[in-house]
Short mmCIF file of C-alpha atoms in Angstrom, two decimals:
data_model
loop_
_atom_site.label_atom_id
_atom_site.label_comp_id
_atom_site.label_asym_id
_atom_site.label_seq_id
_atom_site.Cartn_x
_atom_site.Cartn_y
_atom_site.Cartn_z
CA MET N 242 -32.75 47.52 -110.24
CA THR N 243 -31.46 49.76 -107.43
CA GLU N 244 -31.88 46.96 -104.90
CA GLN N 245 -29.95 44.56 -107.13
CA SER N 246 -27.16 47.11 -107.57
CA ASP N 247 -26.87 47.71 -103.83
CA SER N 248 -27.03 44.06 -102.88
CA ASN N 249 -24.97 42.51 -105.66
CA PRO N 250 -22.83 45.01 -107.58
CA ASP N 251 -20.69 42.23 -109.09
CA ALA N 252 -23.75 40.78 -110.81
CA VAL N 253 -24.57 44.16 -112.32
CA ARG N 254 -21.03 44.61 -113.59
CA ARG N 255 -21.15 41.20 -115.25
CA ASN N 256 -24.19 42.39 -117.22
CA THR N 257 -22.28 45.29 -118.75
CA PRO N 258 -20.64 44.90 -122.20
CA GLY N 259 -17.24 44.52 -120.53
CA GLN N 260 -18.66 42.11 -117.94
CA GLY N 261 -16.82 43.92 -115.19
CA VAL N 262 -13.41 43.69 -116.85
CA ARG N 263 -11.44 46.93 -116.86
CA PRO N 264 -10.61 48.03 -120.46
CA GLU N 265 -6.94 48.08 -121.32
CA ALA N 266 -5.11 50.08 -123.96
CA THR N 267 -3.49 48.10 -126.76
CA ALA N 268 -1.01 48.97 -129.48
CA ILE N 269 -2.56 50.75 -132.47
CA GLU N 270 -2.40 48.73 -135.68
CA PRO N 271 -4.04 49.64 -139.01
CA THR N 272 -7.57 48.25 -139.21
CA ALA N 273 -10.76 49.06 -141.08
CA PRO N 274 -14.18 49.99 -139.70
CA ASP N 275 -17.09 47.59 -140.23
CA GLU N 276 -19.92 50.13 -140.41
CA PHE N 277 -18.63 53.53 -141.48
CA GLY N 278 -20.37 55.57 -144.16
CA LEU N 279 -22.73 57.94 -142.36
CA VAL N 280 -23.00 61.73 -142.57
CA GLN N 281 -22.88 63.60 -139.25
CA VAL N 282 -23.78 67.25 -138.66
CA TRP N 283 -22.83 69.15 -135.50
CA TRP N 284 -24.22 72.69 -135.25
CA GLY N 285 -25.45 75.13 -132.60
CA ASP N 286 -24.50 78.15 -130.52
CA GLY N 287 -22.85 76.07 -127.80
CA LYS N 288 -19.19 75.26 -127.21
CA GLY N 289 -18.05 71.80 -128.21
CA LYS N 290 -18.79 71.11 -131.88
CA THR N 291 -15.16 70.86 -132.96
CA THR N 292 -14.29 69.18 -129.67
CA ALA N 293 -16.86 66.46 -130.29
CA ALA N 294 -15.68 65.91 -133.86
CA MET N 295 -12.05 65.62 -132.76
CA GLY N 296 -13.08 63.29 -129.95
CA MET N 297 -14.62 60.94 -132.52
CA GLY N 298 -11.47 61.31 -134.59
CA PHE N 299 -9.29 60.21 -131.68
CA ARG N 300 -11.62 57.32 -130.93
CA ALA N 301 -11.51 56.13 -134.55
CA ALA N 302 -7.74 56.56 -134.77
CA GLY N 303 -7.41 54.57 -131.56
CA HIS N 304 -8.97 51.63 -133.40
CA GLY N 305 -6.43 51.95 -136.20
CA PHE N 306 -8.68 53.78 -138.66
CA ARG N 307 -7.30 56.56 -140.87
CA VAL N 308 -8.71 59.98 -139.89
CA HIS N 309 -8.24 63.46 -141.35
CA MET N 310 -9.59 66.85 -140.27
CA LEU N 311 -9.78 69.75 -142.73
CA GLN N 312 -10.50 73.03 -140.97
CA PHE N 313 -12.26 75.88 -142.74
CA MET N 314 -11.94 79.41 -141.29
CA LYS N 315 -10.22 78.24 -138.12
CA GLY N 316 -8.14 81.37 -137.70
CA GLY N 317 -9.28 82.68 -134.35
CA ALA N 318 -8.78 86.00 -132.62
CA ASP N 319 -5.97 87.64 -130.68
CA SER N 320 -7.01 85.73 -127.56
CA VAL N 321 -5.89 82.44 -129.17
CA GLU N 322 -2.23 81.48 -129.48
CA ALA N 323 -0.65 80.06 -132.62
CA VAL N 324 0.18 76.76 -130.93
CA ARG N 325 -2.94 74.84 -129.99
CA GLY N 326 -3.24 71.78 -127.84
CA GLU N 327 -5.32 69.81 -130.32
CA TYR N 328 -2.70 70.16 -133.06
CA ASN N 329 0.04 68.83 -130.80
CA ALA N 330 -2.20 65.94 -129.73
CA ILE N 331 -3.11 65.05 -133.32
CA GLU N 332 0.57 65.08 -134.32
CA ALA N 333 1.24 62.52 -131.60
CA MET N 334 -1.66 60.25 -132.65
CA PRO N 335 -0.99 57.58 -135.28
CA GLY N 336 -3.48 57.71 -138.14
CA PHE N 337 -4.83 61.21 -137.38
CA SER N 338 -3.83 64.22 -139.49
CA PHE N 339 -5.12 67.74 -140.03
CA GLU N 340 -4.98 70.79 -142.26
CA ASN N 341 -5.86 74.35 -141.32
CA LEU N 342 -7.01 76.77 -144.01
CA GLY N 343 -7.97 79.61 -141.72
CA HIS N 344 -6.25 82.85 -140.84
CA TYR N 345 -6.76 85.57 -138.28
CA GLY N 346 -10.28 86.85 -137.77
CA TRP N 347 -13.82 85.96 -138.79
CA ALA N 348 -15.75 86.95 -141.88
CA GLY N 349 -18.14 89.85 -141.41
CA MET N 350 -16.78 90.83 -137.99
CA ALA N 351 -14.92 94.06 -138.91
CA ASP N 352 -11.89 92.73 -137.05
CA GLY N 353 -9.27 93.92 -139.51
CA SER N 354 -9.10 90.67 -141.47
CA ASP N 355 -9.43 90.69 -145.25
CA GLU N 356 -12.87 89.56 -146.42
CA ALA N 357 -11.50 88.52 -149.81
CA ASP N 358 -8.99 86.26 -148.07
CA HIS N 359 -11.79 84.55 -146.17
CA ALA N 360 -13.55 83.78 -149.44
CA LYS N 361 -10.34 82.48 -151.02
CA GLN N 362 -9.69 80.19 -148.07
CA VAL N 363 -13.17 78.71 -148.31
CA ALA N 364 -12.79 78.15 -152.06
CA ALA N 365 -9.45 76.44 -151.43
CA GLY N 366 -11.14 74.28 -148.79
CA ILE N 367 -13.76 73.10 -151.26
CA ASP N 368 -11.09 72.20 -153.82
CA ARG N 369 -9.12 70.31 -151.19
CA THR N 370 -12.24 68.49 -149.98
CA LYS N 371 -12.91 67.27 -153.51
CA GLU N 372 -9.36 65.92 -153.69
CA LEU N 373 -9.84 64.07 -150.42
CA LEU N 374 -13.18 62.65 -151.54
CA ASP N 375 -11.66 61.51 -154.83
CA GLY N 376 -8.89 59.79 -152.92
CA ALA N 377 -11.35 58.07 -150.63
CA ALA N 378 -13.39 56.93 -153.63
CA THR N 379 -10.30 55.34 -155.18
CA ALA N 380 -9.15 53.63 -151.98
CA ASP N 381 -10.60 50.45 -150.52
CA LEU N 382 -12.17 51.80 -147.34
CA THR N 383 -13.18 48.32 -146.22
CA ALA N 384 -9.48 47.52 -145.76
CA PRO N 385 -6.83 48.96 -143.42
CA LEU N 386 -5.06 52.10 -144.62
CA ALA N 387 -1.51 53.15 -143.86
CA LEU N 388 -1.58 55.24 -140.68
CA ASP N 389 1.16 57.51 -142.02
CA GLY N 390 -0.18 57.68 -145.56
CA PRO N 391 -1.19 61.02 -147.13
CA PRO N 392 -4.92 61.75 -146.68
CA GLU N 393 -5.46 62.03 -150.42
CA ASP N 394 -4.68 58.30 -150.61
CA GLY N 395 -7.85 57.65 -148.62
CA VAL N 396 -9.22 58.04 -145.11
CA HIS N 397 -11.98 56.27 -143.21
CA LEU N 398 -13.26 59.37 -141.41
CA LEU N 399 -13.15 62.93 -142.74
CA VAL N 400 -14.00 65.95 -140.57
CA LEU N 401 -14.87 69.19 -142.38
CA ASP N 402 -14.57 71.51 -139.42
CA GLU N 403 -16.39 74.90 -139.55
CA ILE N 404 -17.63 74.32 -143.09
CA LEU N 405 -21.18 75.11 -141.99
CA TYR N 406 -20.06 78.52 -140.71
CA ALA N 407 -18.86 79.27 -144.24
CA VAL N 408 -22.41 78.68 -145.45
CA SER N 409 -24.08 80.77 -142.74
CA MET N 410 -21.62 83.63 -143.44
CA GLY N 411 -22.43 83.62 -147.13
CA LEU N 412 -19.02 82.39 -148.28
CA LEU N 413 -20.31 79.03 -149.51
CA SER N 414 -23.61 77.92 -150.98
CA GLU N 415 -25.82 75.23 -149.51
CA SER N 416 -25.77 73.45 -152.85
CA ALA N 417 -21.95 73.24 -152.74
CA VAL N 418 -22.12 71.33 -149.44
CA LEU N 419 -24.84 69.05 -150.79
CA GLU N 420 -22.66 68.31 -153.81
CA LEU N 421 -19.80 67.28 -151.52
CA ILE N 422 -22.10 64.89 -149.67
CA GLU N 423 -23.31 63.50 -152.97
CA GLN N 424 -19.68 62.88 -153.94
CA LYS N 425 -18.93 61.02 -150.69
CA PRO N 426 -17.99 57.36 -151.30
CA GLU N 427 -20.11 54.72 -149.63
CA HIS N 428 -17.82 53.72 -146.77
CA LEU N 429 -16.48 57.14 -145.81
CA GLU N 430 -17.74 58.61 -142.54
CA LEU N 431 -18.20 62.35 -143.09
CA VAL N 432 -18.51 64.84 -140.22
CA LEU N 433 -19.49 68.49 -140.79
CA THR N 434 -19.38 71.10 -138.02
CA GLY N 435 -20.17 74.76 -137.44
CA SER N 436 -22.97 77.32 -137.74
CA HIS N 437 -25.20 78.89 -135.11
CA ASP N 438 -28.02 78.71 -137.67
CA GLU N 439 -29.78 75.40 -138.16
CA PRO N 440 -28.61 73.81 -141.43
CA THR N 441 -32.07 72.58 -142.43
CA TYR N 442 -30.79 71.87 -145.93
CA LEU N 443 -28.89 68.91 -144.46
CA THR N 444 -31.69 67.34 -142.44
CA ASP N 445 -32.78 64.94 -145.16
CA VAL N 446 -29.29 63.89 -146.26
CA ALA N 447 -27.57 63.58 -142.86
CA ASP N 448 -27.79 60.48 -140.68
CA LEU N 449 -27.00 62.31 -137.43
CA VAL N 450 -27.80 65.94 -136.64
CA THR N 451 -26.83 67.30 -133.22
CA ASN N 452 -27.65 70.76 -131.89
CA VAL N 453 -24.96 71.83 -129.42
CA ARG N 454 -26.97 74.35 -127.43
CA LYS N 455 -25.53 77.06 -125.19
CA VAL N 456 -27.08 77.46 -121.75
CA LYS N 457 -24.30 79.58 -120.27
CA HIS N 458 -20.80 80.54 -121.41
CA PRO N 459 -18.05 82.23 -119.35
CA MET N 460 -17.15 84.49 -122.29
CA GLU N 461 -20.44 86.28 -121.71
CA SER N 462 -18.98 87.62 -118.46
CA GLY N 463 -15.66 88.63 -120.04
CA GLN N 464 -13.65 85.42 -119.76
CA ARG N 465 -11.22 85.14 -122.67
CA ALA N 466 -10.23 81.91 -124.39
CA ARG N 467 -8.20 79.67 -122.10
CA ARG N 468 -5.29 77.46 -123.03
CA GLY N 469 -6.32 73.81 -122.68
CA THR N 470 -10.07 74.36 -123.02
CA GLU N 471 -10.63 76.68 -126.01
CA TYR N 472 -7.30 76.05 -127.73
#
């Protein structure tokens, strides 16, 4: 294979899916996915769980699918600014919307945030998730959806960001998450992120489980969150 690549690179390129043709961006028009409906789980102690979920969201939105991200507990610390790059990018992307239910601090961290508020935010997130699932169940997810339509009218891909942290922190039961998955309509792609602890309760019901594992992180040596990479 190496010899063929060195001697005839054009032949190798023709064997790729694009057959050597450079991909070009096209205008985004509402379309519907052919094979959505899986449950994805992204967990681990490494950086990149939310980033991966949003990356899939942008990819899906780029095909004209309707995407929504509901963030649990995404408040952050004093090293993170109120304006975040991902929110500005999502606002500029047709078909992609988001909600943030978090506030300053993390549960159980003695950082001055109100523990009762954390619990209330998680409860509100569950109620909102049920609304979004009901909307998706009513909509025809095999058809295009309005890119500027409200998410409760149906989405093709729903990201529940940091919901698994709520479970590992004792603010949400495992059974509550399983009930949400049970409520998921057939053609909705559901992505759940968060938790340093392995969510073994999801292994049998999820179609994809990815462990984002930390090998090294600059924050261990005192580096604070940086604009453009962490927020």
